Structures are given as structure tokens and as C-alpha cells.
Short mmCIF file of C-alpha atoms in Angstrom, two decimals:
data_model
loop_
_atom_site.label_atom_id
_atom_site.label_comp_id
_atom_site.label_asym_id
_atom_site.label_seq_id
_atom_site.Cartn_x
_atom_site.Cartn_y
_atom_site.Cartn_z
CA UNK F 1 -40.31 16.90 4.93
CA UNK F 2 -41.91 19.43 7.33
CA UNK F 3 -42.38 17.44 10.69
CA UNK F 4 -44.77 19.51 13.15
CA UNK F 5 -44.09 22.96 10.92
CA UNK F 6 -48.35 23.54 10.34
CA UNK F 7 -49.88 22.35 13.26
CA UNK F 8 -50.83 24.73 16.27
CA UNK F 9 -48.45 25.32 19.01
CA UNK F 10 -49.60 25.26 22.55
CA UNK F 11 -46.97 27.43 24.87
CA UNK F 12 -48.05 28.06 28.41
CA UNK F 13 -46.10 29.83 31.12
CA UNK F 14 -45.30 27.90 34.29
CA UNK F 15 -47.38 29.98 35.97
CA UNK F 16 -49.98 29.11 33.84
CA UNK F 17 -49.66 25.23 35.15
CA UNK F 18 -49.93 26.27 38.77
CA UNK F 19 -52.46 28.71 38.76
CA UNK F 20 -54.66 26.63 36.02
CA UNK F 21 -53.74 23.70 36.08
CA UNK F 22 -57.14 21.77 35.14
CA UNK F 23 -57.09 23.96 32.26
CA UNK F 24 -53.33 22.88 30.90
CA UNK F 25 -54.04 19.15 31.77
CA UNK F 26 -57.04 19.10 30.24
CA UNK F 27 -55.42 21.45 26.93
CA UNK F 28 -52.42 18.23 27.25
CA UNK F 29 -55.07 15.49 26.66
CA UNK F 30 -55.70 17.13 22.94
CA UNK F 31 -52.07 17.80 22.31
CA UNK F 32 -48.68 18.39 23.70
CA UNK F 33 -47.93 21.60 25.20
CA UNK F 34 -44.99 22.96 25.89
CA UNK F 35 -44.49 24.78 29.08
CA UNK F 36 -42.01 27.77 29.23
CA UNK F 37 -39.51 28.90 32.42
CA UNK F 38 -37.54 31.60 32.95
CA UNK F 39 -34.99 29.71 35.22
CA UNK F 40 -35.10 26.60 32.88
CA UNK F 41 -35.03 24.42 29.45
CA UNK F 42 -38.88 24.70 28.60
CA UNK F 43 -40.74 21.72 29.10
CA UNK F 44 -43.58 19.61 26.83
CA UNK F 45 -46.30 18.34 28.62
CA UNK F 46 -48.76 15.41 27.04
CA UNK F 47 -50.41 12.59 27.39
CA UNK F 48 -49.44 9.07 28.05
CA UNK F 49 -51.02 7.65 24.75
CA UNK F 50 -49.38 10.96 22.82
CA UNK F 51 -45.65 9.66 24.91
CA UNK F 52 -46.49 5.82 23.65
CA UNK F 53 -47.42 6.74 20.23
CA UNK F 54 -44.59 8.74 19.81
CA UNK F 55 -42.17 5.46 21.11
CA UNK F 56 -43.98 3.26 18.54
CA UNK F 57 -43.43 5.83 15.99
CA UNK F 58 -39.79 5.83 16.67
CA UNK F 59 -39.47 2.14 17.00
CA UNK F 60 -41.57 1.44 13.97
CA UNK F 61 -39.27 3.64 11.78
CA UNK F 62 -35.71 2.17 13.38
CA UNK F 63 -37.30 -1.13 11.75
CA UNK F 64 -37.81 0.83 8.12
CA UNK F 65 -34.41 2.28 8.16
CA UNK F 66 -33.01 -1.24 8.72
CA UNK F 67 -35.44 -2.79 5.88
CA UNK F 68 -34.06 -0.13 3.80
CA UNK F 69 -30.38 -0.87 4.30
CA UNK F 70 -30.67 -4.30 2.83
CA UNK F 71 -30.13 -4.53 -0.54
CA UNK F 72 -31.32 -8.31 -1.03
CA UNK F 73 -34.68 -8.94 -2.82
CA UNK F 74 -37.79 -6.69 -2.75
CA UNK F 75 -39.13 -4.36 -0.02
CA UNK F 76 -41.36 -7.10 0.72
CA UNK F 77 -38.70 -9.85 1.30
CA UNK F 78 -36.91 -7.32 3.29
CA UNK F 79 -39.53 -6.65 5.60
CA UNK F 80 -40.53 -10.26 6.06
CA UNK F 81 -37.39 -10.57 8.09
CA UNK F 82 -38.33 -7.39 10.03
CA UNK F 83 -41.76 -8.36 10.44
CA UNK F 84 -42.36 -12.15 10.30
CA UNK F 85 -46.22 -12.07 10.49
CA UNK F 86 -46.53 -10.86 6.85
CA UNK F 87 -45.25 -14.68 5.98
CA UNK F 88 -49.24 -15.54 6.78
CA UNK F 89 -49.57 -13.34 4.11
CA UNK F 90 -49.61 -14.03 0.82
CA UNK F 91 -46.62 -13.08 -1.74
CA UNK F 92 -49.19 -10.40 -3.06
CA UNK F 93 -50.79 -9.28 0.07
CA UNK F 94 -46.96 -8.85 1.48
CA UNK F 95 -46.11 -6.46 -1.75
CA UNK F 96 -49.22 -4.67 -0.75
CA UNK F 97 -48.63 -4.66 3.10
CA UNK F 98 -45.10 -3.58 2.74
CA UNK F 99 -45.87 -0.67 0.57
CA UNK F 100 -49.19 0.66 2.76
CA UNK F 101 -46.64 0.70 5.60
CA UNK F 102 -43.81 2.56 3.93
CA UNK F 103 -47.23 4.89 2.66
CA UNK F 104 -48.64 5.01 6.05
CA UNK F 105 -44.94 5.80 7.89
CA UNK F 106 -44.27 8.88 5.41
CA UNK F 107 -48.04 9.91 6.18
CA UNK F 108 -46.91 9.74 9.64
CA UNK F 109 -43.69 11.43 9.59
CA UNK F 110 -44.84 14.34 7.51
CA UNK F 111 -47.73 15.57 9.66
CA UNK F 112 -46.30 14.29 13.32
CA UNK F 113 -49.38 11.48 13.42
CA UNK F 114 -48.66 8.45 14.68
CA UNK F 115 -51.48 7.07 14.74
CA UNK F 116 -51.54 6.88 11.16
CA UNK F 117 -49.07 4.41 10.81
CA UNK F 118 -49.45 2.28 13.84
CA UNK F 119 -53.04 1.31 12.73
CA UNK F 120 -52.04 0.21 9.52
CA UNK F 121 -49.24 -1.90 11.25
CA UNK F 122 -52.05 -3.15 13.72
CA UNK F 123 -54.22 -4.16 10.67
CA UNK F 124 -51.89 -5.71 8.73
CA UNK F 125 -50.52 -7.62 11.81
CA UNK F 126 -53.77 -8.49 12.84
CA UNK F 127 -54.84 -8.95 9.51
CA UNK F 128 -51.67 -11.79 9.06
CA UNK F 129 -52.81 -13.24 12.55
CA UNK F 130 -56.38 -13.78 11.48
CA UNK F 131 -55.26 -15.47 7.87
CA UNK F 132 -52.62 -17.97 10.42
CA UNK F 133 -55.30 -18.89 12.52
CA UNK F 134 -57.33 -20.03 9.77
CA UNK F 135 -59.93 -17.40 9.18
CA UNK F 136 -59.09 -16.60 5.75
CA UNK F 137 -60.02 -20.15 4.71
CA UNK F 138 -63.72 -20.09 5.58
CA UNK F 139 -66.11 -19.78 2.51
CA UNK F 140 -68.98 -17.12 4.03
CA UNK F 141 -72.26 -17.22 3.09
CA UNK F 142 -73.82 -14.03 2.57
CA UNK F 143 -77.88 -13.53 2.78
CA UNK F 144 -79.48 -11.27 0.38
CA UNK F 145 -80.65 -7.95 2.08
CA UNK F 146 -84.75 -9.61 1.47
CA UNK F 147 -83.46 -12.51 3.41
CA UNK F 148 -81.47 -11.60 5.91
CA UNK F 149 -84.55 -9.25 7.44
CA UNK F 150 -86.95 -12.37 7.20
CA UNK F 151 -83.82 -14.66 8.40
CA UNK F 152 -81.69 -13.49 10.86
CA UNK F 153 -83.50 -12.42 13.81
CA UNK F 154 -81.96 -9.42 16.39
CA UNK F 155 -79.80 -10.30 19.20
#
């Protein structure tokens, strides 16, 4: 698995953040960039959202690994006891949920997203939430398309 192997790599000298800075900031709010030094490590500059998504990432896949060392029942038991929301789900939703997330993770992984698997956490979660509360329960009433224009007037 190739982790950040295709995508562009931004390298600017020091210099480059002292004498334009506005333009490395602003270069840092698409992407991380990594600033070189001759008298020093090199350095990666990015945003705060890029720093956080990156944590959740991390944290999210420390909570696969230990789903994964459990042998007892199915990936979906398993990461009931990692993620106790998916009990508002039911035992078919959780087979689904649990295998969109390991899906969505090795999406993630693979091309150094993590966004990709932290909104299919949030759905799920909130997804799990909504169903606890009671909002799965509801019978809707949908209007045809004719009567919904005669119907439902705008806001």
C-alpha cells in the first residue's frame, strides 16, 4: 500500500517562508508543505484541520487494529465493542457499517485522505444516533411531485 507515493509534493526553502510568507500559508491551507533548512531536520507545515484529520486518522485505525486482534465472532461483533453506537443499529446495518468502515479506512490509508474515512464514521455514528433517538421509527409521508407544488408552500 503506497501511502502519499502519487500525490504532489510541496517543498519550499525557509527562505521561501520569510520572504513569502502569505504565499506558503496560503499554499499550507490546500496541503502540507514541507519546508527545507540547511542548519536543520526539514519541517511540514499545514493546516489545523489537515493536523486533526490526520489524529483522527491515527486514532480511528488504533481502534481497527484492536477489532482485528480479536478473534471472537464477526467483524461486526468485534467492532460493537469498539464502537458501541452501532448497537442502535441493526444486526444487518452493523455487518454493513462495519465493512464500509474497514472500506472507507483502506480508501483512506492508500491515498493519505482522511477525510474519507472519518465521514463515513460520522455517518454511521450519526446515522446510529438518529435510529436511538427514535427517528428511524417514523412512517413519512411522501407527496407526489403534482402535489407537493400545489401543497407545500415555500418557506
Amino acid at each position: 500500500m503506497t501511502m502519499a507515493a502519487d500525490l504532489p509534493v510541496a517543498t519550499r526553502r525557509s527562505s521561501d517562508l520569510s520572504k513569502h510568507s502569505a504565499e506558503v500559508f496560503a499554499e499550507a491551507e490546500d496541503h502540507p508543505v514541507t519546508v527545507t533548512r540547511r542548519d536543520g531536520e526539514a519541517l511540514v507545515l499545514m493546516s489545523q484541520r489537515e493536523a486533526e484529520g490526520r489524529a483522527r486518522l491515527l486514532n480511528f485505525a488504533a481502534q481497527l487494529i484492536t477489532v482485528t486482534l480479536d478473534h471472537t465472532g464477526t467483524l461486526a461483533e468485534r467492532m460493537t465493542k469498539a464502537f458501541p453506537w452501532m448497537l442502535a443499529l441493526s444486526p444487518a446495518d452493523r455487518e454493513t457499517c462495519a465493512q464500509d468502515l474497514v472500506d472507507a479506512a483502506r480508501a483512506s490509508f492508500s491515498t493519505d485522505q482522511p477525510h474519507l474515512a472519518i465521514t463515513e464514521l460520522t455517518s454511521w455514528k450519526e446515522t446510529a444516533t438518529a435510529i436511538a433517538a427514535g427517528l428511524g421509527s417514523t412512517d413519512l409521508e411522501w407527496l407526489d411531485e403534482e402535489d407537493a407544488a400545489s401543497t407545500v408552500e415555500r418557506p
